[in-house]
CSV table of C-alpha atoms in Angstrom, one decimal:
chain,number,residue,atom,x,y,z
K,449,MET,CA,0.0,0.0,0.0
K,450,HIS,CA,1.4,3.4,-0.9
K,451,ALA,CA,1.3,6.5,1.4
K,452,TRP,CA,1.1,10.1,0.2
K,453,PRO,CA,3.7,12.5,-1.3
K,454,ALA,CA,6.2,14.2,1.0
K,455,SER,CA,6.5,17.9,1.1
K,456,GLU,CA,10.0,19.3,1.2
K,457,VAL,CA,11.4,20.1,4.6
K,458,PRO,CA,13.6,23.2,4.5
K,459,ALA,CA,17.1,23.0,6.0
K,460,LEU,CA,17.7,25.3,9.0
K,461,PRO,CA,21.0,26.7,10.3
K,462,GLY,CA,22.2,24.9,13.5
K,463,ARG,CA,20.8,21.8,15.0
K,464,GLY,CA,17.6,20.9,16.8
K,465,ARG,CA,17.2,19.9,20.5
K,466,GLU,CA,16.9,16.3,21.8
K,467,LEU,CA,13.2,15.5,22.2
K,468,ARG,CA,11.5,15.0,25.5
K,469,LEU,CA,8.1,13.3,25.5
K,470,HIS,CA,5.6,12.2,28.0
K,471,ASP,CA,5.7,8.4,28.3
K,472,THR,CA,2.4,6.9,29.4
K,473,ALA,CA,4.1,3.8,30.8
K,474,THR,CA,6.2,5.8,33.3
K,475,GLY,CA,3.9,8.7,33.7
K,476,GLY,CA,6.6,11.3,33.2
K,477,LEU,CA,8.9,13.0,30.6
K,478,VAL,CA,11.6,10.9,29.1
K,479,THR,CA,14.5,12.2,26.9
K,480,LEU,CA,14.6,10.1,23.9
K,481,ASP,CA,18.0,9.0,22.5
K,482,PRO,CA,17.5,7.4,19.1
K,483,GLY,CA,20.4,6.3,17.1
K,484,PRO,CA,21.1,7.8,13.6
K,485,VAL,CA,17.7,6.5,12.6
K,486,ALA,CA,14.8,7.2,14.9
K,487,ARG,CA,12.0,4.6,14.8
K,488,ILE,CA,8.3,5.4,15.3
K,489,TYR,CA,5.1,3.4,14.8
K,490,VAL,CA,1.8,5.3,14.8
K,491,CYS,CA,-1.5,3.4,14.7
K,492,GLY,CA,-3.5,4.3,11.6
K,493,ILE,CA,-7.2,4.6,10.7
K,494,THR,CA,-9.9,2.0,10.2
K,495,PRO,CA,-11.1,3.4,6.9
K,496,TYR,CA,-14.9,3.4,7.2
K,497,ASP,CA,-15.4,7.2,7.2
K,498,ALA,CA,-13.5,10.4,6.4
K,499,THR,CA,-10.6,12.0,8.4
K,500,HIS,CA,-12.0,13.9,11.3
K,501,MET,CA,-10.3,16.5,13.5
K,502,GLY,CA,-9.5,14.0,16.1
K,503,HIS,CA,-7.5,12.0,13.5
K,504,ALA,CA,-5.9,15.1,12.2
K,505,ALA,CA,-4.8,16.3,15.7
K,506,THR,CA,-3.2,12.9,16.5
K,507,TYR,CA,-1.3,12.6,13.2
K,508,THR,CA,-0.2,16.2,13.4
K,509,ALA,CA,1.3,15.6,16.8
K,510,PHE,CA,3.4,12.7,15.5
K,511,ASP,CA,4.3,14.8,12.4
K,512,LEU,CA,6.0,17.2,14.9
K,513,VAL,CA,7.9,14.3,16.3
K,514,GLN,CA,9.3,13.6,12.9
K,515,ARG,CA,10.2,17.2,12.3
K,516,VAL,CA,12.0,17.6,15.6
K,517,TRP,CA,14.0,14.5,14.8
K,518,LEU,CA,14.8,15.6,11.3
K,519,ASP,CA,16.0,18.9,12.7
K,520,THR,CA,18.6,16.9,14.8
K,521,LYS,CA,20.0,15.7,11.4
K,522,ARG,CA,18.6,12.1,12.0
K,523,GLN,CA,16.7,10.0,9.6
K,524,VAL,CA,13.3,8.9,10.6
K,525,HIS,CA,11.8,5.4,10.0
K,526,TYR,CA,8.1,6.0,10.4
K,527,VAL,CA,5.6,3.2,10.0
K,528,GLN,CA,1.8,3.4,10.0
K,529,ASN,CA,-0.9,0.8,9.4
K,530,VAL,CA,-4.4,0.8,8.0
K,531,THR,CA,-6.9,-1.5,9.6
K,532,ASP,CA,-8.5,-2.2,6.3
K,533,VAL,CA,-10.6,-5.2,7.6
K,534,ASP,CA,-12.4,-5.0,10.9
K,535,ASP,CA,-15.9,-5.1,12.4
K,536,PRO,CA,-16.7,-1.4,12.1
K,537,LEU,CA,-15.7,-1.4,8.4
K,538,LEU,CA,-17.8,-4.4,7.7
K,539,VAL,CA,-20.8,-3.0,9.5
K,540,ARG,CA,-20.6,0.3,7.7
K,541,ALA,CA,-20.2,-1.5,4.3
K,542,ALA,CA,-23.4,-3.5,5.1
K,543,GLU,CA,-25.3,-0.3,6.2
K,544,THR,CA,-24.4,1.6,3.0
K,545,GLY,CA,-24.5,-1.3,0.6
K,546,ILE,CA,-20.9,-0.7,-0.5
K,547,ASP,CA,-18.5,-3.5,-0.9
K,548,TRP,CA,-16.1,-3.4,2.1
K,549,THR,CA,-13.0,-3.3,0.0
K,550,GLU,CA,-14.4,-0.5,-2.1
K,551,LEU,CA,-15.3,1.5,1.0
K,552,ALA,CA,-11.8,0.9,2.5
K,553,GLU,CA,-10.0,2.0,-0.6
K,554,ARG,CA,-12.2,5.1,-1.0
K,555,GLU,CA,-11.7,6.3,2.6
K,556,THR,CA,-8.0,5.5,2.6
K,557,ALA,CA,-7.6,7.5,-0.6
K,558,LEU,CA,-9.4,10.5,1.0
K,559,PHE,CA,-7.2,10.1,4.1
K,560,ARG,CA,-4.1,10.4,1.9
K,561,GLU,CA,-5.6,13.6,0.3
K,562,ASP,CA,-6.2,15.1,3.8
K,563,MET,CA,-2.7,14.2,5.0
K,564,THR,CA,-1.2,15.7,1.9
K,565,ALA,CA,-3.2,18.9,2.3
K,566,LEU,CA,-2.2,19.2,5.9
K,567,ARG,CA,1.5,18.7,4.9
K,568,LEU,CA,2.0,15.7,7.2
K,569,LEU,CA,5.2,13.8,6.3
K,570,PRO,CA,4.3,10.3,5.1
K,571,PRO,CA,5.4,7.1,6.7
K,572,ARG,CA,8.2,5.1,5.1
K,573,HIS,CA,6.0,2.0,5.3
K,574,TYR,CA,2.2,2.3,5.0
K,575,ILE,CA,0.8,-1.2,5.5
K,576,GLY,CA,-2.7,-2.5,5.4
K,577,ALA,CA,-3.9,-5.3,7.7
K,578,VAL,CA,-4.9,-7.4,4.7
K,579,GLU,CA,-1.5,-7.3,3.2
K,580,ALA,CA,0.1,-8.1,6.6
K,581,ILE,CA,-1.9,-11.3,7.1
K,582,PRO,CA,0.8,-13.6,5.7
K,583,GLY,CA,3.1,-12.3,8.4
K,584,ILE,CA,0.5,-12.4,11.1
K,585,VAL,CA,-0.5,-16.1,10.9
K,586,PRO,CA,3.0,-17.4,11.9
K,587,LEU,CA,3.0,-15.1,14.9
K,588,VAL,CA,-0.3,-16.4,16.2
K,589,GLU,CA,0.9,-20.0,15.6
K,590,ARG,CA,4.0,-19.3,17.6
K,591,LEU,CA,2.0,-17.9,20.5
K,592,ARG,CA,-0.3,-20.9,20.4
K,593,ASP,CA,2.5,-23.4,20.2
K,594,ALA,CA,4.3,-21.7,23.1
K,595,GLY,CA,1.2,-22.0,25.3
K,596,ALA,CA,0.6,-18.2,25.3
K,597,ALA,CA,-2.6,-18.6,23.3
K,598,TYR,CA,-5.6,-21.0,23.2
K,599,GLU,CA,-8.5,-21.9,21.1
K,600,LEU,CA,-12.1,-21.2,21.9
K,601,ASP,CA,-14.8,-22.3,19.5
K,602,GLY,CA,-12.3,-21.9,16.6
K,603,ASP,CA,-11.2,-18.5,17.6
K,604,VAL,CA,-7.7,-18.0,19.1
K,605,TYR,CA,-7.1,-15.9,22.2
K,606,PHE,CA,-3.9,-14.5,23.7
K,607,SER,CA,-3.4,-15.2,27.4
K,608,VAL,CA,-2.5,-12.0,29.1
K,609,GLU,CA,-1.1,-14.0,32.0
K,610,SER,CA,1.6,-15.3,29.8
K,611,ASP,CA,3.3,-11.8,29.9
K,612,PRO,CA,4.7,-10.9,33.4
K,613,ASP,CA,4.9,-7.3,32.2
K,614,PHE,CA,1.2,-7.1,31.2
K,615,GLY,CA,-0.3,-3.8,32.5
K,616,LYS,CA,2.9,-1.7,32.5
K,617,VAL,CA,1.9,0.4,29.5
K,618,SER,CA,-1.4,1.8,30.8
K,619,GLY,CA,-0.9,1.2,34.5
K,620,LEU,CA,-4.6,0.5,35.0
K,621,ASP,CA,-6.2,-1.8,37.5
K,622,ALA,CA,-8.1,-4.9,36.4
K,623,ALA,CA,-11.6,-3.4,36.9
K,624,VAL,CA,-10.9,-0.4,34.7
K,625,MET,CA,-9.3,-2.6,32.1
K,626,ARG,CA,-12.3,-4.8,32.0
K,627,ARG,CA,-14.6,-1.8,31.5
K,628,LEU,CA,-12.5,-0.3,28.8
K,629,SER,CA,-12.1,-3.7,27.1
K,630,ALA,CA,-15.9,-3.9,26.7
K,631,GLU,CA,-16.1,-0.3,25.4
K,632,ARG,CA,-13.2,-0.6,23.0
K,633,GLY,CA,-13.8,-3.7,21.0
K,634,GLY,CA,-13.0,-6.5,23.5
K,635,ASP,CA,-15.3,-9.3,24.7
K,636,PRO,CA,-14.6,-9.6,28.4
K,637,ASP,CA,-17.9,-11.4,29.1
K,638,ARG,CA,-17.5,-14.2,26.6
K,639,PRO,CA,-17.9,-17.5,28.4
K,640,GLY,CA,-14.9,-19.9,28.2
K,641,LYS,CA,-12.1,-17.3,28.2
K,642,LYS,CA,-9.3,-18.0,30.7
K,643,ASN,CA,-9.2,-14.3,31.6
K,644,PRO,CA,-11.9,-11.8,30.7
K,645,LEU,CA,-9.2,-9.5,29.4
K,646,ASP,CA,-7.7,-12.0,26.9
K,647,PRO,CA,-7.8,-10.5,23.4
K,648,MET,CA,-8.5,-12.3,20.2
K,649,LEU,CA,-5.6,-13.1,18.0
K,650,TRP,CA,-7.4,-14.9,15.2
K,651,MET,CA,-11.2,-14.9,14.4
K,652,ALA,CA,-12.4,-18.0,12.8
K,653,ALA,CA,-14.3,-17.4,9.5
K,654,ARG,CA,-17.9,-16.2,10.0
K,655,ASP,CA,-20.7,-16.6,7.4
K,656,GLY,CA,-20.9,-13.7,5.0
K,657,GLU,CA,-17.6,-12.1,6.2
K,658,PRO,CA,-14.2,-12.1,4.5
K,659,SER,CA,-11.6,-14.6,5.6
K,660,TRP,CA,-8.1,-15.7,4.7
K,661,ASP,CA,-6.1,-18.9,4.8
K,662,GLY,CA,-4.8,-19.2,8.4
K,663,GLY,CA,-2.7,-22.3,7.9
K,664,SER,CA,-3.1,-24.5,11.0
K,665,LEU,CA,-5.4,-21.8,12.5
K,666,GLY,CA,-8.0,-22.4,9.9
K,667,PRO,CA,-9.7,-19.8,7.7
K,668,GLY,CA,-10.4,-16.5,9.4
K,669,ARG,CA,-9.0,-13.0,9.9
K,670,PRO,CA,-6.6,-11.4,12.5
K,671,GLY,CA,-7.4,-9.6,15.7
K,672,TRP,CA,-6.7,-5.9,16.0
K,673,HIS,CA,-3.6,-5.9,18.2
K,674,ILE,CA,-1.6,-8.6,16.5
K,675,GLU,CA,-1.9,-6.7,13.2
K,676,CYS,CA,0.2,-3.8,14.5
K,677,VAL,CA,2.6,-6.1,16.3
K,678,ALA,CA,3.4,-8.0,13.1
K,679,ILE,CA,3.9,-4.8,11.1
K,680,ALA,CA,6.0,-3.1,13.7
K,681,LEU,CA,8.2,-6.2,14.3
K,682,ASP,CA,8.7,-6.7,10.6
K,683,HIS,CA,9.7,-3.1,9.8
K,684,LEU,CA,11.1,-1.7,13.1
K,685,GLY,CA,12.0,-4.6,15.4
K,686,MET,CA,11.8,-4.6,19.2
K,687,GLY,CA,12.7,-1.6,21.3
K,688,PHE,CA,11.8,1.1,18.7
K,689,ASP,CA,11.7,4.6,20.0
K,690,VAL,CA,8.0,5.7,20.0
K,691,GLN,CA,4.7,3.9,19.8
K,692,GLY,CA,2.1,6.6,19.2
K,693,GLY,CA,-1.7,7.1,18.9
K,694,GLY,CA,-4.7,8.7,20.5
K,695,SER,CA,-5.1,8.3,24.3
K,696,ASP,CA,-7.9,5.8,23.8
K,697,LEU,CA,-5.3,3.4,22.4
K,698,ALA,CA,-3.2,3.1,25.6
K,699,PHE,CA,-5.7,0.4,26.6
K,700,PRO,CA,-6.4,-2.1,25.2
K,701,HIS,CA,-4.5,-1.7,22.0
K,702,HIS,CA,-1.0,-0.6,23.0
K,703,GLU,CA,-1.1,-2.7,26.2
K,704,MET,CA,-2.1,-5.8,24.4
K,705,GLY,CA,0.3,-5.2,21.5
K,706,ALA,CA,3.2,-4.8,23.9
K,707,SER,CA,2.4,-8.1,25.6
K,708,HIS,CA,2.1,-9.9,22.3
K,709,ALA,CA,5.5,-8.7,21.2
K,710,GLN,CA,7.2,-9.3,24.5
K,711,VAL,CA,6.0,-12.9,24.7
K,712,LEU,CA,6.9,-13.5,21.1
K,713,THR,CA,10.5,-12.2,21.4
K,714,GLY,CA,11.3,-12.7,25.1
K,715,GLU,CA,12.4,-9.0,25.1
K,716,PHE,CA,11.2,-5.9,27.0
K,717,PRO,CA,10.0,-3.3,26.1
K,718,PHE,CA,8.2,-3.4,22.8
K,719,ALA,CA,8.7,0.4,22.6
K,720,LYS,CA,10.9,2.7,24.6
K,721,ALA,CA,8.1,5.3,25.0
K,722,TYR,CA,4.3,5.2,24.6
K,723,VAL,CA,3.1,8.6,23.6
K,724,HIS,CA,-0.6,9.5,23.4
K,725,ALA,CA,-2.5,12.4,22.0
K,726,GLY,CA,-5.6,13.9,23.6
K,727,MET,CA,-9.1,13.7,22.4
K,728,VAL,CA,-10.9,16.4,20.4
K,729,ALA,CA,-14.5,17.1,21.3
K,730,LEU,CA,-17.5,18.8,19.5
K,731,HIS,CA,-20.5,20.1,21.4
K,732,GLY,CA,-19.1,18.7,24.7
K,733,GLU,CA,-18.4,15.1,23.6
K,734,LYS,CA,-15.4,13.4,22.1
K,735,MET,CA,-15.5,13.3,18.4
K,736,SER,CA,-16.2,9.7,17.3
K,737,LYS,CA,-17.6,7.9,14.3
K,738,SER,CA,-20.0,6.0,16.5
K,739,LYS,CA,-21.5,9.2,17.8
K,740,GLY,CA,-21.4,10.9,14.4
K,741,ASN,CA,-20.3,14.3,16.0
K,742,LEU,CA,-17.5,14.8,13.5
K,743,VAL,CA,-15.8,17.7,11.7
K,744,PHE,CA,-14.2,16.4,8.6
K,745,VAL,CA,-10.9,17.8,7.2
K,746,SER,CA,-12.2,17.1,3.7
K,747,LYS,CA,-15.4,19.1,4.3
K,748,LEU,CA,-13.5,22.1,5.6
K,749,ARG,CA,-11.2,21.9,2.5
K,750,THR,CA,-14.3,21.7,0.2
K,751,ASP,CA,-15.7,24.8,2.0
K,752,GLY,CA,-12.5,26.7,1.1
K,753,VAL,CA,-10.7,26.6,4.4
K,754,ASP,CA,-6.9,26.9,4.0
K,755,PRO,CA,-5.3,23.6,5.2
K,756,ALA,CA,-2.6,25.7,6.8
K,757,ALA,CA,-5.3,27.3,9.0
K,758,ILE,CA,-6.6,23.9,10.0
K,759,ARG,CA,-3.1,22.9,11.0
K,760,LEU,CA,-2.6,26.0,13.0
K,761,ALA,CA,-5.9,25.4,14.8
K,762,LEU,CA,-4.6,21.9,15.8
K,763,LEU,CA,-1.2,23.3,16.9
K,764,ALA,CA,-2.8,25.9,19.1
K,765,HIS,CA,-3.5,23.1,21.6
K,766,HIS,CA,-1.0,20.9,23.4
K,767,TYR,CA,-1.0,17.5,21.8
K,768,ARG,CA,-1.8,15.7,25.2
K,769,ALA,CA,-4.7,18.1,26.0
K,770,ASP,CA,-8.4,17.2,25.5
K,771,TRP,CA,-10.0,20.2,23.8
K,772,GLU,CA,-13.1,21.2,21.8
K,773,TRP,CA,-13.3,22.2,18.2
K,774,THR,CA,-15.4,25.4,17.7
K,775,ASP,CA,-15.9,28.0,14.9
K,776,GLU,CA,-13.9,30.4,17.1
K,777,VAL,CA,-10.9,28.0,17.2
K,778,LEU,CA,-10.8,28.0,13.4
K,779,ALA,CA,-11.4,31.8,13.1
K,780,GLN,CA,-8.4,32.4,15.5
K,781,ALA,CA,-6.2,30.2,13.4
K,782,GLU,CA,-7.2,31.9,10.2
K,783,ALA,CA,-6.4,35.3,11.7
K,784,ARG,CA,-3.0,34.0,12.9
K,785,LEU,CA,-2.2,32.7,9.5
K,786,ASP,CA,-3.0,36.1,7.9
K,787,ARG,CA,-0.8,37.9,10.5
K,788,TRP,CA,2.1,35.5,9.9
K,789,ARG,CA,1.9,35.7,6.1
K,790,ALA,CA,1.7,39.5,6.2
K,791,ALA,CA,4.8,39.6,8.5
K,792,VAL,CA,7.0,37.4,6.3
K,793,SER,CA,5.9,39.2,3.1
K,794,ARG,CA,8.0,42.3,4.0
K,795,PRO,CA,11.5,42.6,2.6
K,796,ASP,CA,13.1,42.8,6.0
K,797,GLY,CA,12.3,42.6,9.7
K,798,PRO,CA,13.6,41.9,13.3
K,799,SER,CA,16.3,39.3,13.6
K,800,ALA,CA,14.8,35.8,13.7
K,801,ASP,CA,17.8,33.8,15.0
K,802,ALA,CA,16.5,33.7,18.5
K,803,LEU,CA,13.0,32.9,17.3
K,804,VAL,CA,14.3,29.7,15.6
K,805,GLU,CA,15.9,28.6,18.9
K,806,GLU,CA,12.6,29.4,20.8
K,807,ILE,CA,10.6,27.2,18.4
K,808,ARG,CA,13.2,24.4,18.7
K,809,GLU,CA,13.2,24.5,22.5
K,810,ALA,CA,9.4,24.6,22.7
K,811,LEU,CA,8.9,21.6,20.5
K,812,ALA,CA,11.7,19.6,22.2
K,813,ASP,CA,9.9,20.2,25.5
K,814,ASP,CA,7.1,17.6,25.0
K,815,LEU,CA,5.9,19.1,21.7
K,816,ASN,CA,4.8,22.4,23.2
K,817,ALA,CA,3.4,23.7,20.0
K,818,PRO,CA,1.3,26.5,21.6
K,819,ALA,CA,4.6,28.0,23.0
K,820,ALA,CA,6.1,27.8,19.6
K,821,LEU,CA,3.2,29.6,18.0
K,822,ALA,CA,3.3,32.3,20.7
K,823,ALA,CA,7.0,32.9,19.9
K,824,VAL,CA,6.1,33.4,16.2
K,825,ASP,CA,3.2,35.7,17.2
K,826,ARG,CA,5.7,37.9,19.2
K,827,TRP,CA,8.0,38.1,16.2
K,828,ALA,CA,5.1,39.0,13.9
K,829,ALA,CA,3.8,41.6,16.4
K,830,ALA,CA,7.3,43.2,16.5
K,831,GLN,CA,7.4,43.2,12.7
K,832,GLU,CA,4.1,45.0,12.5
K,833,ALA,CA,4.9,47.5,15.3
K,834,GLU,CA,8.6,48.3,14.6
K,835,GLY,CA,9.8,46.4,11.6
K,836,GLY,CA,13.5,45.7,11.3
K,837,THR,CA,16.6,45.8,9.1
K,838,ASP,CA,17.5,42.2,8.8
K,839,THR,CA,16.8,41.2,5.2
K,840,SER,CA,17.2,37.5,5.9
K,841,ALA,CA,14.7,37.4,8.7
K,842,PRO,CA,11.4,37.0,6.9
K,843,GLY,CA,12.8,34.1,4.8
K,844,LEU,CA,14.3,32.4,7.9
K,845,VAL,CA,11.0,32.7,9.7
K,846,SER,CA,9.1,31.3,6.8
K,847,ARG,CA,11.5,28.3,6.5
K,848,ALA,CA,11.5,27.7,10.2
K,849,VAL,CA,7.7,27.7,10.4
K,850,ASP,CA,7.6,25.3,7.5
K,851,ALA,CA,10.4,22.9,8.7
K,852,LEU,CA,9.4,22.7,12.3
K,853,LEU,CA,5.6,23.4,12.4
K,854,GLY,CA,4.7,22.2,8.9
K,855,VAL,CA,2.9,25.4,8.0
K,856,ALA,CA,3.6,26.9,4.6
K,857,LEU,CA,3.6,30.7,4.6
């Protein structure tokens, strides 16, 4: 599966700061120390509807991670999946009368268009669950043969008790895990399971649903968590730098995935840091496809909203914060974009060397994009009030905002 085209990242003088991020597993900031190639896996969409602002906020956050690392003169090996077969997709296809593969392809194509418009740097590997199945089956067989998985009415479940480190990603107690499992795609009340939290690795074929050859597992399709594990292990290996996604993925998705990988390899940890973005709300409730309270990137673009303004609206909030999308949020972003573009359109201005370092320091400090935006605001205000004599300043500001914040002025 192909990703989307990459926008050019301008080179800046000097070198960026080492990145500090909040790690869900430890509950605090960690200074990441990647090698020459930083490795990151971000969980992708289930393509049964268009890209909403919650998606856009999450992927913009991890785009900043890439940009900070690139500014340290590292390469970045970024991997993202597409869950192009899963229950929500099949349900939506049945509701709309559209073939599930057609629906997945259509919405994935629209997602690519949105990511391109928002100038998000693409992953090096963009992998669909369906194309990953040949690599998933052997992993499930290995877990079963090692006694870490068991069969129940043809389905294969992972035993969470096989991983002594289960629970270290989310840090939640069993009662909360059970509640969240029921809310987020698990089946804790299914009779016959060894532990209510045990997640499905392989679903035996159901009538009227797609299935694939599972070798000794029989025909069926993969569970959600093992999909990402297979893709990450194949392309990044164990101990990669960042596992990313929305905060609703900490449990069960990232918790279960870590356990799958750790039992498979006998190594710990699956990822060095688990980084989670906050939720975006509309009318007081988290945006979600199930609730239908969504603001779509594609709809805003169709209405003539500049994608750079959408991106600035997202960056105005710290990535870990929960916040609400409103017309005022967008209006403020559009006004900010106009001020910045006016400021860099002049032939000279106040020196911008210190500004570049302010942006770098803000982003290195747990992706503090609001502080970075405030720094640019101050430069633009000084430009408007007093101007300056540095003929290189407007161009440097434009390049820095592009390279580090992904906003084209």
